[in-house]
mmCIF file of C-alpha atoms in Angstrom:
data_model
loop_
_atom_site.group_PDB
_atom_site.id
_atom_site.type_symbol
_atom_site.label_atom_id
_atom_site.label_comp_id
_atom_site.label_asym_id
_atom_site.label_seq_id
_atom_site.Cartn_x
_atom_site.Cartn_y
_atom_site.Cartn_z
ATOM 1 C CA UNK A 29 18.273 -32.227 -1.523
ATOM 2 C CA UNK A 30 16.039 -29.472 -0.144
ATOM 3 C CA UNK A 31 17.817 -27.097 2.201
ATOM 4 C CA UNK A 32 14.722 -25.399 3.599
ATOM 5 C CA UNK A 33 16.082 -22.026 2.494
ATOM 6 C CA UNK A 34 13.751 -20.047 0.233
ATOM 7 C CA UNK A 35 15.504 -18.309 -2.631
ATOM 8 C CA UNK A 36 13.883 -14.907 -3.091
ATOM 9 C CA UNK A 37 13.549 -13.229 -6.440
ATOM 10 C CA UNK A 38 15.865 -10.208 -6.904
ATOM 11 C CA UNK A 39 14.098 -6.965 -6.044
ATOM 12 C CA UNK A 40 13.533 -4.344 -8.700
ATOM 13 C CA UNK A 41 16.370 -1.827 -8.943
ATOM 14 C CA UNK A 42 15.775 1.880 -9.614
ATOM 15 C CA UNK A 43 18.675 3.983 -10.893
ATOM 16 C CA UNK A 44 18.509 7.760 -11.240
ATOM 17 C CA UNK A 45 20.732 9.684 -13.631
ATOM 18 C CA UNK A 46 23.208 11.689 -11.446
ATOM 19 C CA UNK A 47 22.674 14.834 -13.503
ATOM 20 C CA UNK A 48 18.915 14.553 -12.895
ATOM 21 C CA UNK A 49 19.416 14.349 -9.119
ATOM 22 C CA UNK A 50 21.473 17.535 -9.142
ATOM 23 C CA UNK A 51 18.971 19.360 -11.351
ATOM 24 C CA UNK A 52 16.058 18.367 -9.107
ATOM 25 C CA UNK A 53 17.786 19.338 -5.869
ATOM 26 C CA UNK A 54 19.212 22.640 -7.158
ATOM 27 C CA UNK A 55 15.954 23.772 -8.759
ATOM 28 C CA UNK A 56 13.926 22.701 -5.697
ATOM 29 C CA UNK A 57 16.195 24.695 -3.377
ATOM 30 C CA UNK A 58 15.877 27.723 -5.638
ATOM 31 C CA UNK A 59 12.087 27.372 -5.849
ATOM 32 C CA UNK A 60 11.477 26.995 -2.109
ATOM 33 C CA UNK A 61 13.849 29.840 -1.221
ATOM 34 C CA UNK A 62 12.144 32.097 -3.772
ATOM 35 C CA UNK A 63 8.790 31.235 -2.198
ATOM 36 C CA UNK A 64 10.058 32.252 1.252
ATOM 37 C CA UNK A 65 11.066 28.882 2.702
ATOM 38 C CA UNK A 66 14.839 28.802 3.364
ATOM 39 C CA UNK A 67 14.742 25.380 5.106
ATOM 40 C CA UNK A 68 16.082 23.347 2.212
ATOM 41 C CA UNK A 69 18.662 25.985 1.270
ATOM 42 C CA UNK A 70 20.066 25.933 4.807
ATOM 43 C CA UNK A 71 20.084 22.136 5.027
ATOM 44 C CA UNK A 72 21.898 21.856 1.716
ATOM 45 C CA UNK A 73 24.621 24.325 2.685
ATOM 46 C CA UNK A 74 25.090 22.773 6.123
ATOM 47 C CA UNK A 75 26.135 19.615 4.285
ATOM 48 C CA UNK A 76 27.719 21.125 1.169
ATOM 49 C CA UNK A 77 29.953 23.798 2.698
ATOM 50 C CA UNK A 78 32.148 21.323 4.625
ATOM 51 C CA UNK A 79 32.882 19.511 1.346
ATOM 52 C CA UNK A 80 34.745 22.598 0.137
ATOM 53 C CA UNK A 81 36.720 22.677 3.394
ATOM 54 C CA UNK A 82 37.546 18.987 3.818
ATOM 55 C CA UNK A 83 38.131 17.691 0.300
ATOM 56 C CA UNK A 84 40.454 18.548 -2.521
ATOM 57 C CA UNK A 85 39.159 19.716 -5.869
ATOM 58 C CA UNK A 86 39.628 16.242 -7.372
ATOM 59 C CA UNK A 87 37.588 14.564 -4.614
ATOM 60 C CA UNK A 88 34.725 17.057 -4.411
ATOM 61 C CA UNK A 89 32.790 15.758 -7.412
ATOM 62 C CA UNK A 90 32.348 12.311 -5.858
ATOM 63 C CA UNK A 91 31.333 13.835 -2.514
ATOM 64 C CA UNK A 92 28.752 16.124 -4.095
ATOM 65 C CA UNK A 93 27.369 13.162 -6.013
ATOM 66 C CA UNK A 94 26.852 11.358 -2.696
ATOM 67 C CA UNK A 95 25.249 14.484 -1.219
ATOM 68 C CA UNK A 96 22.733 14.836 -4.043
ATOM 69 C CA UNK A 97 21.853 11.141 -3.793
ATOM 70 C CA UNK A 98 21.343 11.514 -0.044
ATOM 71 C CA UNK A 99 19.123 14.597 -0.301
ATOM 72 C CA UNK A 100 17.147 13.133 -3.196
ATOM 73 C CA UNK A 101 16.306 10.232 -0.914
ATOM 74 C CA UNK A 102 15.584 11.976 2.394
ATOM 75 C CA UNK A 103 13.550 14.722 0.730
ATOM 76 C CA UNK A 104 11.277 12.043 -0.694
ATOM 77 C CA UNK A 105 11.873 12.384 -4.429
ATOM 78 C CA UNK A 106 12.992 8.792 -4.983
ATOM 79 C CA UNK A 107 9.927 7.525 -3.094
ATOM 80 C CA UNK A 108 7.620 8.982 -5.754
ATOM 81 C CA UNK A 109 8.844 6.511 -8.372
ATOM 82 C CA UNK A 110 9.119 3.596 -5.963
ATOM 83 C CA UNK A 111 5.635 4.181 -4.535
ATOM 84 C CA UNK A 112 4.194 4.284 -8.058
ATOM 85 C CA UNK A 113 5.601 0.817 -8.760
ATOM 86 C CA UNK A 114 4.321 -0.425 -5.390
ATOM 87 C CA UNK A 115 0.795 0.122 -6.686
ATOM 88 C CA UNK A 116 1.462 -2.533 -9.345
ATOM 89 C CA UNK A 117 3.003 -5.542 -7.546
ATOM 90 C CA UNK A 118 2.488 -7.801 -10.566
ATOM 91 C CA UNK A 119 4.414 -5.351 -12.724
ATOM 92 C CA UNK A 120 7.236 -5.178 -10.165
ATOM 93 C CA UNK A 121 7.662 -8.938 -10.487
ATOM 94 C CA UNK A 122 8.305 -8.531 -14.220
ATOM 95 C CA UNK A 123 10.726 -5.574 -14.038
ATOM 96 C CA UNK A 124 14.364 -5.905 -13.017
ATOM 97 C CA UNK A 125 15.751 -2.431 -13.676
ATOM 98 C CA UNK A 126 14.261 1.066 -13.915
ATOM 99 C CA UNK A 127 16.363 3.895 -15.313
ATOM 100 C CA UNK A 128 15.140 7.431 -14.626
ATOM 101 C CA UNK A 129 16.617 10.123 -16.836
ATOM 102 C CA UNK A 130 16.169 13.895 -17.072
ATOM 103 C CA UNK A 131 14.993 15.677 -20.237
ATOM 104 C CA UNK A 132 14.643 19.352 -21.120
ATOM 105 C CA UNK A 133 11.122 19.550 -22.582
ATOM 106 C CA UNK A 134 7.733 18.101 -21.710
ATOM 107 C CA UNK A 135 7.298 16.573 -25.165
ATOM 108 C CA UNK A 136 10.436 14.492 -24.494
ATOM 109 C CA UNK A 137 8.952 12.916 -21.364
ATOM 110 C CA UNK A 138 7.717 9.356 -21.379
ATOM 111 C CA UNK A 139 7.752 5.898 -19.876
ATOM 112 C CA UNK A 140 8.617 2.905 -22.038
ATOM 113 C CA UNK A 141 10.031 -0.578 -22.020
ATOM 114 C CA UNK A 142 13.765 0.065 -22.076
ATOM 115 C CA UNK A 143 15.166 -0.719 -25.489
ATOM 116 C CA UNK A 144 15.515 2.560 -27.398
ATOM 117 C CA UNK A 145 17.944 4.696 -25.413
ATOM 118 C CA UNK A 146 21.653 4.096 -25.914
ATOM 119 C CA UNK A 147 23.936 1.105 -26.277
ATOM 120 C CA UNK A 148 24.725 1.025 -22.548
ATOM 121 C CA UNK A 149 21.064 0.995 -21.565
ATOM 122 C CA UNK A 150 20.263 -1.523 -24.299
ATOM 123 C CA UNK A 151 22.961 -3.897 -23.047
ATOM 124 C CA UNK A 152 21.749 -3.435 -19.477
ATOM 125 C CA UNK A 153 18.197 -4.282 -20.489
ATOM 126 C CA UNK A 154 19.432 -7.421 -22.258
ATOM 127 C CA UNK A 155 21.156 -8.568 -19.062
ATOM 128 C CA UNK A 156 17.857 -8.479 -17.204
ATOM 129 C CA UNK A 157 15.904 -10.017 -20.093
ATOM 130 C CA UNK A 158 18.219 -13.036 -19.819
ATOM 131 C CA UNK A 159 16.854 -13.412 -16.274
ATOM 132 C CA UNK A 160 13.266 -13.179 -17.544
ATOM 133 C CA UNK A 161 12.883 -9.559 -16.434
ATOM 134 C CA UNK A 162 12.324 -6.327 -18.337
ATOM 135 C CA UNK A 163 13.904 -2.887 -18.105
ATOM 136 C CA UNK A 164 11.773 0.259 -17.907
ATOM 137 C CA UNK A 165 12.947 3.734 -18.893
ATOM 138 C CA UNK A 166 11.416 6.910 -17.458
ATOM 139 C CA UNK A 167 12.195 10.363 -18.850
ATOM 140 C CA UNK A 168 11.110 13.416 -16.831
ATOM 141 C CA UNK A 169 11.853 17.118 -16.683
ATOM 142 C CA UNK A 170 13.443 17.931 -13.280
ATOM 143 C CA UNK A 171 10.668 20.205 -12.016
ATOM 144 C CA UNK A 172 8.193 17.329 -12.421
ATOM 145 C CA UNK A 173 9.504 15.900 -9.150
ATOM 146 C CA UNK A 174 7.884 18.648 -7.093
ATOM 147 C CA UNK A 175 4.706 18.718 -9.167
ATOM 148 C CA UNK A 176 1.830 16.918 -7.332
ATOM 149 C CA UNK A 177 0.692 15.558 -10.703
ATOM 150 C CA UNK A 178 3.780 13.325 -10.945
ATOM 151 C CA UNK A 179 2.128 10.589 -8.883
ATOM 152 C CA UNK A 180 -0.870 10.518 -11.225
ATOM 153 C CA UNK A 181 1.408 10.636 -14.270
ATOM 154 C CA UNK A 182 3.534 7.702 -13.092
ATOM 155 C CA UNK A 183 0.494 5.656 -12.119
ATOM 156 C CA UNK A 184 -1.082 6.225 -15.534
ATOM 157 C CA UNK A 185 2.083 5.428 -17.471
ATOM 158 C CA UNK A 186 2.903 2.340 -15.420
ATOM 159 C CA UNK A 187 -0.511 0.862 -16.208
ATOM 160 C CA UNK A 188 0.442 1.305 -19.874
ATOM 161 C CA UNK A 189 3.669 -0.604 -19.142
ATOM 162 C CA UNK A 190 1.662 -3.261 -17.280
ATOM 163 C CA UNK A 191 -0.446 -3.734 -20.415
ATOM 164 C CA UNK A 192 2.632 -3.905 -22.648
ATOM 165 C CA UNK A 193 4.159 -6.676 -20.542
ATOM 166 C CA UNK A 194 0.892 -8.603 -20.145
ATOM 167 C CA UNK A 195 0.754 -11.490 -22.657
ATOM 168 C CA UNK A 196 -3.048 -11.226 -22.726
ATOM 169 C CA UNK A 197 -2.804 -7.652 -24.026
ATOM 170 C CA UNK A 198 -0.671 -8.836 -26.927
ATOM 171 C CA UNK A 199 1.352 -5.665 -27.412
ATOM 172 C CA UNK A 200 3.303 -5.566 -30.668
ATOM 173 C CA UNK A 201 5.499 -2.481 -31.184
ATOM 174 C CA UNK A 202 6.044 -3.491 -34.812
ATOM 175 C CA UNK A 203 2.365 -3.282 -35.786
ATOM 176 C CA UNK A 204 2.036 -1.409 -39.088
ATOM 177 C CA UNK A 205 -0.979 0.836 -39.637
ATOM 178 C CA UNK A 206 -2.138 3.237 -42.360
ATOM 179 C CA UNK A 207 -1.641 3.392 -46.099
ATOM 180 C CA UNK A 208 0.612 6.450 -45.886
ATOM 181 C CA UNK A 209 2.367 8.591 -43.229
ATOM 182 C CA UNK A 210 -0.683 10.827 -42.772
ATOM 183 C CA UNK A 211 -3.002 7.907 -42.075
ATOM 184 C CA UNK A 212 -0.432 6.297 -39.820
ATOM 185 C CA UNK A 213 -0.134 9.451 -37.706
ATOM 186 C CA UNK A 214 -3.908 9.755 -37.329
ATOM 187 C CA UNK A 215 -4.344 6.086 -36.405
ATOM 188 C CA UNK A 216 -1.544 6.225 -33.831
ATOM 189 C CA UNK A 217 -3.030 9.360 -32.246
ATOM 190 C CA UNK A 218 -6.411 7.674 -31.982
ATOM 191 C CA UNK A 219 -4.834 4.484 -30.678
ATOM 192 C CA UNK A 220 -3.153 6.435 -27.886
ATOM 193 C CA UNK A 221 -6.390 8.256 -26.983
ATOM 194 C CA UNK A 222 -8.394 5.023 -26.853
ATOM 195 C CA UNK A 223 -5.692 3.381 -24.739
ATOM 196 C CA UNK A 224 -5.649 6.380 -22.378
ATOM 197 C CA UNK A 225 -9.422 6.096 -21.969
ATOM 198 C CA UNK A 226 -9.025 2.432 -21.079
ATOM 199 C CA UNK A 227 -6.215 3.127 -18.603
ATOM 200 C CA UNK A 228 -7.912 5.980 -16.740
ATOM 201 C CA UNK A 229 -11.285 4.219 -16.594
ATOM 202 C CA UNK A 230 -9.612 1.166 -15.044
ATOM 203 C CA UNK A 231 -7.746 3.314 -12.532
ATOM 204 C CA UNK A 232 -10.963 4.984 -11.401
ATOM 205 C CA UNK A 233 -12.727 1.611 -11.206
ATOM 206 C CA UNK A 234 -9.934 0.373 -8.902
ATOM 207 C CA UNK A 235 -10.270 3.419 -6.646
ATOM 208 C CA UNK A 236 -7.110 5.179 -7.831
ATOM 209 C CA UNK A 237 -6.787 8.768 -9.006
ATOM 210 C CA UNK A 238 -6.334 8.883 -12.819
ATOM 211 C CA UNK A 239 -4.193 11.193 -14.895
ATOM 212 C CA UNK A 240 -7.340 12.813 -16.317
ATOM 213 C CA UNK A 241 -10.924 12.577 -15.138
ATOM 214 C CA UNK A 242 -13.709 11.099 -17.250
ATOM 215 C CA UNK A 243 -15.023 14.446 -18.537
ATOM 216 C CA UNK A 244 -11.546 15.471 -19.680
ATOM 217 C CA UNK A 245 -11.035 12.195 -21.525
ATOM 218 C CA UNK A 246 -14.399 12.746 -23.231
ATOM 219 C CA UNK A 247 -13.321 16.185 -24.459
ATOM 220 C CA UNK A 248 -10.119 14.679 -25.825
ATOM 221 C CA UNK A 249 -12.050 11.856 -27.516
ATOM 222 C CA UNK A 250 -14.570 14.285 -29.007
ATOM 223 C CA UNK A 251 -11.813 16.377 -30.600
ATOM 224 C CA UNK A 252 -10.725 13.370 -32.693
ATOM 225 C CA UNK A 253 -14.211 12.183 -33.681
ATOM 226 C CA UNK A 254 -15.985 15.429 -34.530
ATOM 227 C CA UNK A 255 -18.091 13.930 -37.317
ATOM 228 C CA UNK A 256 -19.953 11.559 -34.996
ATOM 229 C CA UNK A 257 -23.244 13.267 -33.950
ATOM 230 C CA UNK A 258 -23.085 14.431 -30.298
ATOM 231 C CA UNK A 259 -25.743 12.039 -28.945
ATOM 232 C CA UNK A 260 -24.080 9.077 -30.643
ATOM 233 C CA UNK A 261 -20.654 10.233 -29.488
ATOM 234 C CA UNK A 262 -21.871 10.193 -25.903
ATOM 235 C CA UNK A 263 -23.094 6.595 -26.207
ATOM 236 C CA UNK A 264 -19.898 5.485 -27.936
ATOM 237 C CA UNK A 265 -17.651 7.062 -25.308
ATOM 238 C CA UNK A 266 -19.683 5.556 -22.485
ATOM 239 C CA UNK A 267 -19.264 2.117 -24.045
ATOM 240 C CA UNK A 268 -15.518 2.628 -24.259
ATOM 241 C CA UNK A 269 -15.351 3.899 -20.688
ATOM 242 C CA UNK A 270 -17.356 1.005 -19.271
ATOM 243 C CA UNK A 271 -15.287 -1.662 -21.038
ATOM 244 C CA UNK A 272 -13.177 -3.583 -18.546
ATOM 245 C CA UNK A 273 -10.288 -4.200 -20.921
ATOM 246 C CA UNK A 274 -9.117 -3.848 -24.511
ATOM 247 C CA UNK A 275 -6.338 -5.813 -26.170
ATOM 248 C CA UNK A 276 -3.708 -4.262 -28.425
ATOM 249 C CA UNK A 277 -5.376 -5.688 -31.547
ATOM 250 C CA UNK A 278 -8.786 -4.341 -30.500
ATOM 251 C CA UNK A 279 -7.334 -0.862 -29.982
ATOM 252 C CA UNK A 280 -5.643 -0.990 -33.394
ATOM 253 C CA UNK A 281 -8.869 -2.138 -35.036
ATOM 254 C CA UNK A 282 -10.915 0.638 -33.426
ATOM 255 C CA UNK A 283 -8.304 3.290 -34.219
ATOM 256 C CA UNK A 284 -8.228 2.150 -37.847
ATOM 257 C CA UNK A 285 -11.937 1.568 -38.531
ATOM 258 C CA UNK A 286 -14.453 4.013 -37.058
ATOM 259 C CA UNK A 287 -17.252 1.462 -37.540
ATOM 260 C CA UNK A 288 -15.623 -0.590 -34.774
ATOM 261 C CA UNK A 289 -15.814 2.482 -32.534
ATOM 262 C CA UNK A 290 -19.535 2.897 -33.237
ATOM 263 C CA UNK A 291 -20.107 -0.763 -32.374
ATOM 264 C CA UNK A 292 -19.013 0.017 -28.797
ATOM 265 C CA UNK A 293 -21.976 2.321 -28.109
ATOM 266 C CA UNK A 294 -24.220 1.557 -25.116
ATOM 267 C CA UNK A 295 -27.520 2.961 -23.853
ATOM 268 C CA UNK A 296 -26.959 6.096 -21.818
ATOM 269 C CA UNK A 297 -29.192 9.005 -20.852
ATOM 270 C CA UNK A 298 -29.012 11.683 -23.520
ATOM 271 C CA UNK A 299 -27.200 9.337 -25.873
ATOM 272 C CA UNK A 300 -28.092 7.497 -29.044
ATOM 273 C CA UNK A 301 -26.830 4.161 -30.321
ATOM 274 C CA UNK A 302 -25.709 4.541 -33.965
ATOM 275 C CA UNK A 303 -27.248 2.329 -36.617
ATOM 276 C CA UNK A 304 -24.151 1.101 -38.396
ATOM 277 C CA UNK A 305 -25.831 -1.321 -40.799
ATOM 278 C CA UNK A 306 -26.168 0.325 -44.221
ATOM 279 C CA UNK A 307 -25.532 3.699 -42.640
ATOM 280 C CA UNK A 308 -23.838 6.317 -44.808
ATOM 281 C CA UNK A 309 -21.273 8.184 -42.740
ATOM 282 C CA UNK A 310 -18.256 9.633 -44.474
ATOM 283 C CA UNK A 311 -15.989 9.432 -41.460
ATOM 284 C CA UNK A 312 -12.216 9.190 -41.225
ATOM 285 C CA UNK A 313 -11.213 5.550 -41.055
ATOM 286 C CA UNK A 314 -14.315 4.221 -42.813
ATOM 287 C CA UNK A 315 -13.695 2.039 -45.872
ATOM 288 C CA UNK A 316 -14.139 3.659 -49.270
ATOM 289 C CA UNK A 317 -17.069 1.924 -51.061
ATOM 290 C CA UNK A 318 -15.016 1.695 -54.268
ATOM 291 C CA UNK A 319 -11.608 0.397 -53.181
ATOM 292 C CA UNK A 320 -12.683 -0.914 -49.728
ATOM 293 C CA UNK A 321 -9.606 0.570 -48.047
ATOM 294 C CA UNK A 322 -10.005 2.792 -44.944
ATOM 295 C CA UNK A 323 -9.767 6.431 -45.976
ATOM 296 C CA UNK A 324 -9.150 9.694 -44.169
ATOM 297 C CA UNK A 325 -9.646 11.943 -47.211
ATOM 298 C CA UNK A 326 -13.241 11.710 -48.423
ATOM 299 C CA UNK A 327 -14.563 13.587 -51.443
ATOM 300 C CA UNK A 328 -17.965 14.964 -50.458
ATOM 301 C CA UNK A 329 -20.633 16.833 -52.471
ATOM 302 C CA UNK A 330 -19.587 14.796 -55.485
ATOM 303 C CA UNK A 331 -22.506 16.009 -57.633
ATOM 304 C CA UNK A 332 -21.138 19.542 -57.527
ATOM 305 C CA UNK A 333 -17.482 18.544 -57.878
ATOM 306 C CA UNK A 334 -17.635 15.939 -60.661
ATOM 307 C CA UNK A 335 -19.112 15.911 -64.136
ATOM 308 C CA UNK A 336 -22.186 13.699 -64.648
ATOM 309 C CA UNK A 337 -20.368 11.412 -67.100
ATOM 310 C CA UNK A 338 -17.724 10.643 -64.435
ATOM 311 C CA UNK A 339 -20.401 9.775 -61.885
ATOM 312 C CA UNK A 340 -22.179 7.575 -64.458
ATOM 313 C CA UNK A 341 -18.870 5.834 -65.221
ATOM 314 C CA UNK A 342 -18.393 5.049 -61.510
ATOM 315 C CA UNK A 343 -21.985 3.695 -61.309
ATOM 316 C CA UNK A 344 -21.367 1.445 -64.320
ATOM 317 C CA UNK A 345 -18.329 -0.070 -62.643
ATOM 318 C CA UNK A 346 -19.943 -0.261 -59.194
ATOM 319 C CA UNK A 347 -23.635 -1.162 -59.496
ATOM 320 C CA UNK A 348 -25.582 0.063 -56.470
ATOM 321 C CA UNK A 349 -23.145 2.875 -55.714
ATOM 322 C CA UNK A 350 -24.415 6.444 -55.586
ATOM 323 C CA UNK A 351 -23.008 9.836 -54.659
ATOM 324 C CA UNK A 352 -24.326 9.679 -51.099
ATOM 325 C CA UNK A 353 -21.864 6.855 -50.414
ATOM 326 C CA UNK A 354 -18.907 9.090 -51.283
ATOM 327 C CA UNK A 355 -15.433 7.929 -52.296
ATOM 328 C CA UNK A 356 -11.832 8.484 -51.323
ATOM 329 C CA UNK A 357 -9.793 11.096 -53.165
ATOM 330 C CA UNK A 358 -7.564 8.458 -54.763
ATOM 331 C CA UNK A 359 -10.502 6.581 -56.298
ATOM 332 C CA UNK A 360 -12.062 9.820 -57.556
ATOM 333 C CA UNK A 361 -8.833 10.786 -59.296
ATOM 334 C CA UNK A 362 -8.500 7.322 -60.880
ATOM 335 C CA UNK A 363 -12.079 7.271 -62.160
ATOM 336 C CA UNK A 364 -11.710 10.769 -63.587
ATOM 337 C CA UNK A 365 -8.790 9.539 -65.677
ATOM 338 C CA UNK A 366 -10.577 6.342 -66.692
ATOM 339 C CA UNK A 367 -13.742 8.160 -67.715
ATOM 340 C CA UNK A 368 -11.620 10.481 -69.879
ATOM 341 C CA UNK A 369 -9.904 7.481 -71.469
ATOM 342 C CA UNK A 370 -6.487 8.414 -70.095
ATOM 343 C CA UNK A 371 -6.004 5.049 -68.403
#
C-alpha cells in the first residue's frame, strides 16, 4: 500500500583524510601569515589555545581533529570538492562515497574510481557498489587547496570519471594495447592526450572553464604527433576538437593507429586534409606493410641501410612492396636472416 512518502536516494558522502585537513590548515596559516595576513593565524589560535588549557593530553588529539574539520569547512576548502561535483548532477547520482586523500608529490595526484587504494577503501567501495553506487578516490597535495586551479582540475577530472561511469562510453580498465611495454606506454600516453582534448573541448562547449585552453591542448597534441605535416596536423586537431564525443574504443583505436587520427581531419583555414588512401607515411602506430602490425620503430632510408639482395628478397616475398613503404625493425631483422639463409 502506498504511503505517500517519497523515499529519497542517499546523498553522496565526501570524506577527507584527517591528516590532509591538518596539512591544509597548517600550511595555509603559514602561507597567509608569511604574506602579511595574520587573520587566519589569529583565528586558529583563538580556538586552539583553549584546547591546551581545558583538555588533558589524552583528549587533545580528538579536540584538535574536530578543530581542523571545523576550520576546513568554514574556510571553504571542503566546498571546492563539493561544488565540483555539483556541476555534474548525473555523476552525483552514481557516486555514493568520495574519499579525498593527501599525497606528497604532484605526480601522485589523481582522481579515479575507487578500487586501487587499500583494503579498507576497497571494502568501503564494495559496500556502495552493492547499492548500485560507485566510490571515487581523489589524491591531492595539500597546497592544491589554495591554488585557484583546483576548481579547473577537479572539473576536468570529474568529467573523466563521468565518462568512465557512462555505459555509452564503454570504459574498460582491462583493455590491453601494444605489442611490448614501449608500445603500450606510447599508446596510453596518446590515449590520455586524446581523452583530455575531448574533455576540455566539451567543457568549453558547455560554457565551463577547462583545465587547459584549446591552444595549449594543441601544443600538447603536436608534441606527440611531430611527423604529421603542420597544415595536416591543424586540420586533424580541429576535427578532434569539434567532435562532440568519443567512446573508449574509439580513443583506443585512434591512439593505436595513426591512420584513424588522420581520418578525423576537417576543413579549416590554414589546414590541409591528409590523403590517407595509398599514402606513404612512416608514422608511429601505422601498420608495417610486411607484418601488418602497428609499429613505433620504423626503419627508414632502407636503400642506404640494407644490401640490395636483402631488398630484392623482401620484394620477392611481398610483390608490390618497395623501399618507400618502409618496414618495422623486427621485419627487417627477420628478412636479413632469411636472405642470408640463417632461418
